PDB file of C-alpha atoms in Angstrom:
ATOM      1  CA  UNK A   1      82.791 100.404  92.732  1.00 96.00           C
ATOM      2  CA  UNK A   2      86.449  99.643  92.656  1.00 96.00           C
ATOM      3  CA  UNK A   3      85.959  97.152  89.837  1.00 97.00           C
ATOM      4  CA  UNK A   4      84.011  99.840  87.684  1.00 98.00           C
ATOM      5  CA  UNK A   5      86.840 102.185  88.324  1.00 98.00           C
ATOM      6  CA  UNK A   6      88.981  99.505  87.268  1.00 98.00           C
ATOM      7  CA  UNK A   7      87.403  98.776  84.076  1.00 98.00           C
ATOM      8  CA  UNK A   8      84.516 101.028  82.924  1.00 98.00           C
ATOM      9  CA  UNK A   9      84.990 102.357  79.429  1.00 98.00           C
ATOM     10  CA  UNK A  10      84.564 105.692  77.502  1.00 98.00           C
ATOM     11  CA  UNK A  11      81.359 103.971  76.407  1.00 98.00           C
ATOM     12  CA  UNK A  12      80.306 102.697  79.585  1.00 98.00           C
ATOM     13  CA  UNK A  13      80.771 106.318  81.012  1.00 98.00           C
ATOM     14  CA  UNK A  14      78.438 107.923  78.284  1.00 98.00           C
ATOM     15  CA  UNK A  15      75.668 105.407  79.150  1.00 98.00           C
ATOM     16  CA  UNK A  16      76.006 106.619  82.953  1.00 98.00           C
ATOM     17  CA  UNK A  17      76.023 110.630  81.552  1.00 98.00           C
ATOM     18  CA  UNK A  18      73.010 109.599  79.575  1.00 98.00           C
ATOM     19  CA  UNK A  19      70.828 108.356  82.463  1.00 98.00           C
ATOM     20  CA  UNK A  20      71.934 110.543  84.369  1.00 98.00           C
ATOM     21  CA  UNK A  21      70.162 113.267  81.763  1.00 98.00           C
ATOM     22  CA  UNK A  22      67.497 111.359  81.748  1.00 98.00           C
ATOM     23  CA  UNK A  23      67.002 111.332  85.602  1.00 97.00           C
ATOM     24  CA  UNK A  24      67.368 114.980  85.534  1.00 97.00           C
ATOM     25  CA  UNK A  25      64.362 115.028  82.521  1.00 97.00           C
ATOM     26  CA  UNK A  26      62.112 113.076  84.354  1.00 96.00           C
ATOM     27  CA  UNK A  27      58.928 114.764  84.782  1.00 95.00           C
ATOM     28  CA  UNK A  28      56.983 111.987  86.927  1.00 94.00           C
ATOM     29  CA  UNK A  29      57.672 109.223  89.393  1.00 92.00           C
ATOM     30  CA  UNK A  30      57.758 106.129  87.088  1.00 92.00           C
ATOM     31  CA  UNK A  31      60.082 108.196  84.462  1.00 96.00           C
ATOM     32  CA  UNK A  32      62.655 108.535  87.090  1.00 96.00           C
ATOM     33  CA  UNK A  33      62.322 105.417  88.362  1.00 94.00           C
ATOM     34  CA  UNK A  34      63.170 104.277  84.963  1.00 95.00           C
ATOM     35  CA  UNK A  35      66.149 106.574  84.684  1.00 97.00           C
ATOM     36  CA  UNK A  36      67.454 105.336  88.036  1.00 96.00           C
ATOM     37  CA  UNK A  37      67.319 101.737  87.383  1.00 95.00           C
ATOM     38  CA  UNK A  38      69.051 102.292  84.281  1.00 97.00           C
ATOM     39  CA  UNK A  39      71.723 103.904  86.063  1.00 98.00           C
ATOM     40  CA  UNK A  40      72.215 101.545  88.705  1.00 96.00           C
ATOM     41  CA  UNK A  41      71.968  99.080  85.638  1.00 96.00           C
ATOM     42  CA  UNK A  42      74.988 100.664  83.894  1.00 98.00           C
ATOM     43  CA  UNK A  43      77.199 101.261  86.608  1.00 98.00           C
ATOM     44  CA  UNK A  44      77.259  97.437  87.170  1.00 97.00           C
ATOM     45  CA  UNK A  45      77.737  96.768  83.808  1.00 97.00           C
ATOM     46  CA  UNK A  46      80.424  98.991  83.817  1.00 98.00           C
ATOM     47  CA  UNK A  47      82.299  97.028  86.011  1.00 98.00           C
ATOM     48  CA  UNK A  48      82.139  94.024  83.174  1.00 98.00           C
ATOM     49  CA  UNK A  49      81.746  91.532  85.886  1.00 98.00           C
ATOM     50  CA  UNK A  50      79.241  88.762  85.165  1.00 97.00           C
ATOM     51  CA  UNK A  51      78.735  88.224  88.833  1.00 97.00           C
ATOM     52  CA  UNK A  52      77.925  91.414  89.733  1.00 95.00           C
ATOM     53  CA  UNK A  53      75.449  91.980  86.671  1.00 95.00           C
ATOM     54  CA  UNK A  54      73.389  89.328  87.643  1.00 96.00           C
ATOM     55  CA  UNK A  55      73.381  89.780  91.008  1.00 95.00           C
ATOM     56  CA  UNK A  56      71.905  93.315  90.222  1.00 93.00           C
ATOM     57  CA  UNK A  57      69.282  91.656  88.014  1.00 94.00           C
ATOM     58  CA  UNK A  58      68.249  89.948  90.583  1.00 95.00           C
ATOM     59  CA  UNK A  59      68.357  92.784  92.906  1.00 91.00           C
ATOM     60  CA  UNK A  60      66.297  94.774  90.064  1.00 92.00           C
ATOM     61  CA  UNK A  61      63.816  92.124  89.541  1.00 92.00           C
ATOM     62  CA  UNK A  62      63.188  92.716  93.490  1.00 90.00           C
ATOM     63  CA  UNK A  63      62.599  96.629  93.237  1.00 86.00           C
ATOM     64  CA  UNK A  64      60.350  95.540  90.365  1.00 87.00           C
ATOM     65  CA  UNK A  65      57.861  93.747  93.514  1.00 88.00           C
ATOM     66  CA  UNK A  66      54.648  95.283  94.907  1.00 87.00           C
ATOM     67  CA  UNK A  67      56.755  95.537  98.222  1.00 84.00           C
ATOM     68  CA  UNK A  68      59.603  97.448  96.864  1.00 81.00           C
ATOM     69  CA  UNK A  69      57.724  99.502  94.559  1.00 81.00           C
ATOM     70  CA  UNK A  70      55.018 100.659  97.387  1.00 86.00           C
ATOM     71  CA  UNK A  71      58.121 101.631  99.795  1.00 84.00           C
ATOM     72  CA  UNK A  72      59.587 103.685  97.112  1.00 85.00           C
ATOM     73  CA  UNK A  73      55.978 104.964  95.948  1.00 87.00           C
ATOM     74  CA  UNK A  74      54.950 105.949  99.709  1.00 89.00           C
ATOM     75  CA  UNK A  75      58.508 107.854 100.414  1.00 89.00           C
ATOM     76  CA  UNK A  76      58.883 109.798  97.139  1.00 92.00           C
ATOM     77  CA  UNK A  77      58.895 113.130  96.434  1.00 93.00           C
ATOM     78  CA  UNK A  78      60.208 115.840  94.232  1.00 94.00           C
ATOM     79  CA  UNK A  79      62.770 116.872  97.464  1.00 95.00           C
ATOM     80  CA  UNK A  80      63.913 113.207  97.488  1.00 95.00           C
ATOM     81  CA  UNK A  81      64.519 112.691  93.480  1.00 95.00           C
ATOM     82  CA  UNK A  82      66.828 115.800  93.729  1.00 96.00           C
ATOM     83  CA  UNK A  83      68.543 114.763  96.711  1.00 97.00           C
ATOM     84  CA  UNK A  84      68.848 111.027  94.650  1.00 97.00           C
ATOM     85  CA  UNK A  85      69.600 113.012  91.902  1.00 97.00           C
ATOM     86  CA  UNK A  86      72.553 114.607  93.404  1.00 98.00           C
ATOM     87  CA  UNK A  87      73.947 111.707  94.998  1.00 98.00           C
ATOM     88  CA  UNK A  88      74.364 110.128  91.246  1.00 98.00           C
ATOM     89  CA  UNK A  89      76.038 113.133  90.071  1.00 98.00           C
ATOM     90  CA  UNK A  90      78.796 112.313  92.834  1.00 98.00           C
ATOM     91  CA  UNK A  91      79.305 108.714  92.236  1.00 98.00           C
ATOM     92  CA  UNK A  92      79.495 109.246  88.207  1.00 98.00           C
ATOM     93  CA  UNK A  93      81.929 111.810  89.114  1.00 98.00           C
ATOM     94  CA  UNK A  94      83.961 109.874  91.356  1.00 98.00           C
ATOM     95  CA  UNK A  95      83.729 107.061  89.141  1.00 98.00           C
ATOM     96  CA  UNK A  96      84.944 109.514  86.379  1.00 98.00           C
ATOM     97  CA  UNK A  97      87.987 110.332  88.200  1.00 98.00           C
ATOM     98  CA  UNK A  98      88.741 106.822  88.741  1.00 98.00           C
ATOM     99  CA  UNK A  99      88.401 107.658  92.529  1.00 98.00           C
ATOM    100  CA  UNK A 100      87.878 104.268  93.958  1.00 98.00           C
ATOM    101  CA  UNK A 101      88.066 105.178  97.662  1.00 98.00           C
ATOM    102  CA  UNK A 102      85.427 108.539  96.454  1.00 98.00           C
ATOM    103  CA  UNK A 103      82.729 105.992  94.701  1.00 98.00           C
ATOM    104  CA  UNK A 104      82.325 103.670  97.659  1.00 98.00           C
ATOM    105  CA  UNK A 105      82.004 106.649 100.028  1.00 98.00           C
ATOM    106  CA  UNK A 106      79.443 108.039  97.369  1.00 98.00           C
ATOM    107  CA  UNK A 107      77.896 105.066  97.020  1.00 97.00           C
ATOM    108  CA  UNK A 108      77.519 104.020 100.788  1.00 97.00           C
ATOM    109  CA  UNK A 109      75.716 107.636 101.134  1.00 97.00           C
ATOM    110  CA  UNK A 110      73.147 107.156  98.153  1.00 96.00           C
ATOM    111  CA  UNK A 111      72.208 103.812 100.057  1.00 94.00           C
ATOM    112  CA  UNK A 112      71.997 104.477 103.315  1.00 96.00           C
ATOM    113  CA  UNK A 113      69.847 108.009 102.101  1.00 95.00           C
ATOM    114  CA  UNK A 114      67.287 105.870 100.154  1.00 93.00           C
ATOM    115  CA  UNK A 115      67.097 103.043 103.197  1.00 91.00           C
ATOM    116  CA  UNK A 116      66.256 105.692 105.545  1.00 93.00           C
ATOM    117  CA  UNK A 117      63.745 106.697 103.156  1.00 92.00           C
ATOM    118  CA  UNK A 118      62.393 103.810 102.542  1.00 88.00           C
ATOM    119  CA  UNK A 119      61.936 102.903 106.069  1.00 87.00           C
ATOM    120  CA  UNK A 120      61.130 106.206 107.439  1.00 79.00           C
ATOM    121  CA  UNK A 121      64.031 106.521 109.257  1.00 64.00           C
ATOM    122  CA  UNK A 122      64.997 110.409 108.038  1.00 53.00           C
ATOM    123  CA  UNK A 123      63.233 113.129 106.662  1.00 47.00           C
TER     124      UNK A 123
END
């Protein structure tokens, strides 16, 4: 996150915006899914680090298993996509403001909300 803060652009900020409408759209499970990979996508592009972008494709080419992708399918609901939903909001915000300490915090949240999902370990 502090790297994107560092160095996302004006650009790189509109792509986030524009998944983020997207997510919002979404009328079904796989269109969201779509919208939220593509958000996760741009936020580490946005941090123009080679590393970290393919690190993330590898990490996307693992929510693209059958494991993943039945976790996510058996744990998903309309409740959940808003709550995921909302969590976005706050990190493009924070990320917005250049509000290093605000993203990780945000970030740290939207993960450890989605494990628990996963893994039934919250409601």
């Amino acid at each position: 996150m502090k790297l994107v803060v560092a160095w996302a652009t004006t650009a790189d900020f509109e792509e986030m915006t524009r998944c983020l409408a997207g997510g919002e759209r979404a009328t079904s499970y796989d269109e969201f899914e779509s919208w939220d990979l593509a958000l996760h996508r741009s936020i580490m592009a946005a941090s123009h680090s080679p590393l970290l972008t393919r690190l993330y494709a590898v990490l996307e080419e693992a929510r693209h298993s059958r494991f993943w992708g039945d976790l996510k399918r058996r744990s998903a609901s309309r409740e959940r996509q808003r709550a995921y939903q909302a969590d976005h909001a706050e990190l493009v915000a924070a990320l917005r403001a250049r509000d290093a300490d605000r993203a990780v915090e945000a970030m740290r949240v939207h993960l450890a909300r989605v494990a628990g999902h996963l893994f039934d370990e919250t409601a």
